[in-house]
Amino acid sequence: MTYGNRLRVTSFAAALVLLVAFGLAFFAADIEADQGFSQKIFYVHVPMAIVALCGFVYGAIMAVQHLRTGDSRYDLRSYVAIHLAVVLGVGTLLTGAIWAKAAWGVWFEWREPTLVSFLIVFLLYCTYQPLRFSIEDPEKQSRYASVFAITAGAFVPLNFLAVRLADPYIHPRVLNQGGSDLPDSFRLPFYLGILGMALLFAALYQYELSHKHARAQVRQLRRKLGGEDEAPGRSAAPQVHSS
Amino acid sequence: MRTVGALLRKELLLERKVPQLVPAMSLFSVTTFVVFHFALGQRTVDGELAAGILVVTLLFATILGINRLYVADREEGGFDAFLLAPVDRTALGIAKALTLFSFLVLLEVVMLPAFAILLLGPGMGFDVLGPLVLVLLLVNVGLSVIGTLVGALAIQTRARDLIGPLVALPLLVPVVIGAARALAPVLAVGGPAPLEARWLGVLGLYDLVFGLLAYALFDFLVED
């Protein structure tokens, strides 16, 4: 299976939409009255967080498919989605910390339930790779990883609910206002930011999938040639068997 | 149902003949209270601090239990024997959850008096007991459900002592939030304030969601 054609389209679309979104964010959107220029990080941070959470949920859906059908391709998709979502999660926490420092003067704010929930979810998903890595049997590894992915996927909304309830404060900042509360000039770059980030996620997702397939094919061809099979280094990633 | 009963009897018999988990968890909890006394420099605690200490101690004692929950089955061939029997796989999960639940109840029978004697102020009466038991029942359900699932997940890994707590702790954060917030007014000075319904709601919802999830997923953890 090749991903080459779709890969090029998604990559260019992601680059284009992100460029337009950030261009609008910097030049067209008004400067926020309260926070000034530092509020611009909103157009990176929030889309990244939303896409990361969607990636976690997508990973859970693929894991359900994997357990239902037993098809290892779904396991690979679930793995790649969660892997990329964790990477975006690092970005979200970093940009969140920078924004918190600029807006509130602290690197982390416990009264901000979205940030706290995200940290907990991130910490949970950080154990996905070690869990995979420590199960040697590939079939069992993928089955257990799927059970984890589903449990963690269900955990995401519950955790947000619990943390939000635990917080007695109200947030005066723009952070928690939904799209409908946003001023008009903020709205378009924000939505484009989400779209661009989703496209970026899709492009990276296809890159990783095609990389895994290409590597499996190379290994198979090398084996056919009778050459030395490179010793497969231990990896938490699911094995791809090219047909 | 009969399978669950038989498995549960086996677990409880094992623990009665060779007590291992319940004494360890109880001893651990009392020691942890001593540690908290020195770490915080407090002679008595109340309110949020008391609720936090109680919940955290219970959580860590549970983690001890989760780590050992399946060790006997794995090392003495209990899994293989169970898989040979023509019974529903889920029965093992339900039995394990009930086992962990009963261990937690036994643990609390030791832990709560120790907590009252060592750390609670003299003003606490027995009227605390009612809401406390209610909250702890809901907490125990959540802890045993997650413990059953994560324990089964971790037992097959090479680094099970590491993976278990790493996965269980973040998963149990909502339980900690619900329990600590619910118990804070109960353990406040000047007698227990009424429980807030929303925390019972959070705990109940958590128990329900993860109970159903564990019921659906446990099958996949004992195949082979």
Coordinates of C-alpha atoms in Angstrom, one line a residue, chain A residues 5-233:
Chain A
N5 CA -0.1 10.7 -3.6
R6 CA -2.3 11.5 -0.6
L7 CA 0.8 12.4 1.4
R8 CA 1.8 15.2 -1.0
V9 CA -1.7 16.7 -1.1
T10 CA -2.2 16.7 2.7
S11 CA 1.3 18.1 3.3
F12 CA 0.8 21.0 1.0
A13 CA -2.8 21.6 2.3
A14 CA -1.5 21.6 5.9
A15 CA 1.3 24.0 5.1
L16 CA -1.0 26.3 3.2
V17 CA -3.9 26.4 5.7
L18 CA -1.5 26.9 8.6
L19 CA 0.3 29.7 6.8
V20 CA -3.0 31.5 6.1
A21 CA -4.2 30.9 9.6
F22 CA -1.1 32.3 11.2
G23 CA -0.9 35.1 8.7
L24 CA -4.5 36.1 9.6
A25 CA -3.8 35.7 13.3
F26 CA -0.8 38.0 13.1
F27 CA -1.9 40.7 10.7
A28 CA -5.7 40.6 10.5
A29 CA -6.9 39.6 14.0
D30 CA -7.1 42.5 16.5
I31 CA -4.7 42.7 19.4
E32 CA -6.4 41.3 22.5
A33 CA -7.1 44.2 24.8
D34 CA -6.2 42.5 28.1
Q35 CA -3.2 40.4 27.2
G36 CA -1.8 42.2 24.2
F37 CA 0.4 40.5 21.7
S38 CA 1.1 37.4 23.8
Q39 CA -2.5 36.3 23.2
K40 CA -1.4 35.3 19.7
I41 CA -0.1 32.0 21.0
F42 CA -3.8 31.1 21.4
Y43 CA -3.9 30.3 17.7
V44 CA -1.2 27.6 18.1
H45 CA -1.9 26.4 21.6
V46 CA -5.7 25.7 21.4
P47 CA -5.8 24.0 18.0
M48 CA -2.9 21.9 19.0
A49 CA -4.7 20.8 22.2
I50 CA -7.9 20.1 20.4
V51 CA -6.2 18.1 17.7
A52 CA -4.2 16.1 20.3
L53 CA -7.4 15.2 22.2
C54 CA -9.1 14.2 19.0
G55 CA -6.0 12.1 18.2
F56 CA -6.4 10.3 21.5
V57 CA -10.1 9.6 20.8
Y58 CA -9.3 8.5 17.2
G59 CA -6.7 6.1 18.7
A60 CA -9.4 4.7 21.0
I61 CA -11.8 4.2 18.1
M62 CA -9.1 2.4 16.0
A63 CA -8.4 0.2 19.1
V64 CA -12.1 -0.7 19.3
Q65 CA -11.9 -1.7 15.6
H66 CA -8.8 -3.7 16.3
L67 CA -10.3 -5.7 19.1
R68 CA -13.5 -6.3 17.1
T69 CA -11.9 -7.4 13.9
G70 CA -8.4 -8.6 15.0
D71 CA -6.9 -6.8 12.0
S72 CA -3.4 -5.6 12.9
R73 CA -3.7 -2.6 10.6
Y74 CA -6.1 -0.9 13.1
D75 CA -3.5 -1.5 15.8
L76 CA -0.9 0.3 13.7
R77 CA -3.3 3.2 13.2
S78 CA -4.1 3.4 16.8
Y79 CA -0.5 3.4 17.7
V80 CA 0.5 6.1 15.2
A81 CA -2.5 8.3 16.2
I82 CA -1.6 8.1 19.9
H83 CA 2.1 8.5 19.3
L84 CA 1.5 11.8 17.3
A85 CA -1.1 13.0 19.8
V86 CA 1.5 12.6 22.6
V87 CA 4.0 14.7 20.5
L88 CA 1.3 17.4 20.0
G89 CA 0.6 17.1 23.8
V90 CA 4.2 18.1 24.5
G91 CA 3.7 21.1 22.3
T92 CA 0.4 21.9 24.0
L93 CA 2.0 21.8 27.4
L94 CA 5.0 23.9 26.4
T95 CA 2.9 26.6 24.6
G96 CA 0.5 26.5 27.5
A97 CA 3.3 27.1 30.0
I98 CA 4.6 30.0 27.9
W99 CA 1.1 31.5 27.6
A100 CA 0.5 31.0 31.3
K101 CA 3.8 32.8 32.1
A102 CA 2.9 35.7 29.9
A103 CA -0.7 36.0 31.0
W104 CA -0.6 35.1 34.7
G105 CA 3.1 35.2 35.5
V106 CA 3.3 31.5 36.4
W107 CA 4.4 28.5 34.3
F108 CA 1.6 26.4 35.5
E109 CA -1.8 27.3 36.9
W110 CA -3.7 24.8 39.0
R111 CA -6.9 26.9 38.8
E112 CA -7.1 26.4 35.1
P113 CA -9.0 23.1 34.8
T114 CA -8.3 22.6 31.1
L115 CA -4.6 22.8 31.6
V116 CA -4.7 20.4 34.6
S117 CA -6.9 17.9 32.9
F118 CA -4.7 18.0 29.9
L119 CA -1.6 17.3 32.1
I120 CA -3.3 14.3 33.7
V121 CA -4.4 12.9 30.3
F122 CA -0.9 13.5 28.9
L123 CA 0.7 11.7 31.9
L124 CA -1.6 8.7 31.3
Y125 CA -0.8 8.5 27.6
C126 CA 2.9 8.7 28.4
T127 CA 2.7 5.2 29.7
Y128 CA 1.4 3.8 26.4
Q129 CA 4.8 3.4 24.9
P130 CA 6.4 1.8 28.0
L131 CA 3.5 -0.5 28.2
R132 CA 3.9 -1.7 24.6
F133 CA 7.6 -1.9 25.0
S134 CA 7.5 -4.2 28.0
I135 CA 5.3 -6.8 26.3
E136 CA 7.4 -9.0 24.0
D137 CA 4.8 -11.1 22.2
P138 CA 3.6 -8.9 19.3
E139 CA 0.1 -10.3 19.2
K140 CA -0.4 -9.8 22.9
Q141 CA 1.3 -6.4 22.8
S142 CA -1.2 -5.1 20.3
R143 CA -4.2 -6.6 22.1
Y144 CA -3.1 -5.1 25.4
A145 CA -2.3 -1.8 23.9
S146 CA -5.8 -1.6 22.4
V147 CA -7.3 -2.3 25.8
F148 CA -5.2 0.5 27.2
A149 CA -6.2 2.8 24.3
I150 CA -9.9 2.2 24.8
T151 CA -9.7 2.7 28.6
A152 CA -7.7 5.9 28.2
G153 CA -10.0 7.1 25.5
A154 CA -13.0 6.8 27.9
F155 CA -10.9 8.4 30.6
V156 CA -10.4 11.6 28.6
P157 CA -14.0 13.1 28.9
L158 CA -14.5 11.8 32.5
N159 CA -11.3 13.3 33.6
F160 CA -12.2 16.7 32.1
L161 CA -15.6 16.5 33.9
A162 CA -14.0 15.7 37.3
V163 CA -11.3 18.3 37.1
R164 CA -13.7 21.0 35.9
L165 CA -16.0 20.3 38.8
A166 CA -13.1 20.4 41.3
D167 CA -12.4 23.9 40.4
P168 CA -14.3 26.6 42.3
Y169 CA -12.9 29.5 40.4
I170 CA -14.2 31.3 37.3
H171 CA -11.9 32.2 34.5
P172 CA -12.0 35.8 33.3
R173 CA -9.6 35.0 30.4
V174 CA -10.2 34.2 26.8
L175 CA -8.9 30.7 27.3
N176 CA -12.2 29.0 28.1
Q177 CA -14.6 30.9 26.0
G178 CA -15.9 28.7 23.3
G179 CA -15.8 29.7 19.6
S180 CA -19.1 31.4 19.8
D181 CA -17.8 33.9 22.4
L182 CA -14.8 34.9 20.3
P183 CA -14.8 38.3 18.6
D184 CA -15.3 38.1 14.9
S185 CA -11.7 38.9 13.9
F186 CA -10.5 36.1 16.1
R187 CA -12.8 33.5 14.8
L188 CA -11.6 32.9 11.2
P189 CA -7.9 32.4 12.1
F190 CA -8.8 30.2 15.0
Y191 CA -11.0 27.9 13.0
L192 CA -8.4 27.8 10.2
G193 CA -5.8 27.0 12.9
I194 CA -7.8 24.0 14.0
L195 CA -8.2 22.9 10.4
G196 CA -4.5 23.4 9.6
M197 CA -3.4 21.6 12.7
A198 CA -5.8 18.7 11.9
L199 CA -4.3 18.6 8.4
L200 CA -0.8 18.6 9.8
F201 CA -1.8 15.7 12.1
A202 CA -3.2 13.9 9.1
A203 CA 0.0 14.5 7.1
L204 CA 2.3 13.3 9.9
Y205 CA 0.0 10.3 10.4
Q206 CA 0.4 9.4 6.7
Y207 CA 4.1 10.0 6.8
E208 CA 4.5 7.6 9.8
L209 CA 2.3 5.0 8.3
S210 CA 4.1 5.0 4.9
H211 CA 7.4 5.0 6.6
K212 CA 6.5 1.9 8.5
H213 CA 5.2 0.2 5.4
A214 CA 8.3 1.2 3.4
R215 CA 10.6 -0.1 6.0
A216 CA 8.7 -3.4 6.1
Q217 CA 8.9 -3.7 2.4
V218 CA 12.6 -2.9 2.3
R219 CA 13.2 -5.6 4.9
Q220 CA 11.2 -8.1 2.9
L221 CA 13.1 -7.3 -0.3
R222 CA 16.4 -7.6 1.5
R223 CA 15.3 -11.0 2.8
K224 CA 14.3 -12.1 -0.7
L225 CA 17.8 -11.1 -2.0
G226 CA 19.2 -13.4 0.6
G227 CA 21.2 -10.6 2.2
E228 CA 21.8 -10.2 5.8
D229 CA 18.5 -9.3 7.6
E230 CA 19.1 -6.3 9.7
A231 CA 18.5 -7.2 13.3
P232 CA 15.2 -5.5 14.1
G233 CA 15.9 -3.2 17.0

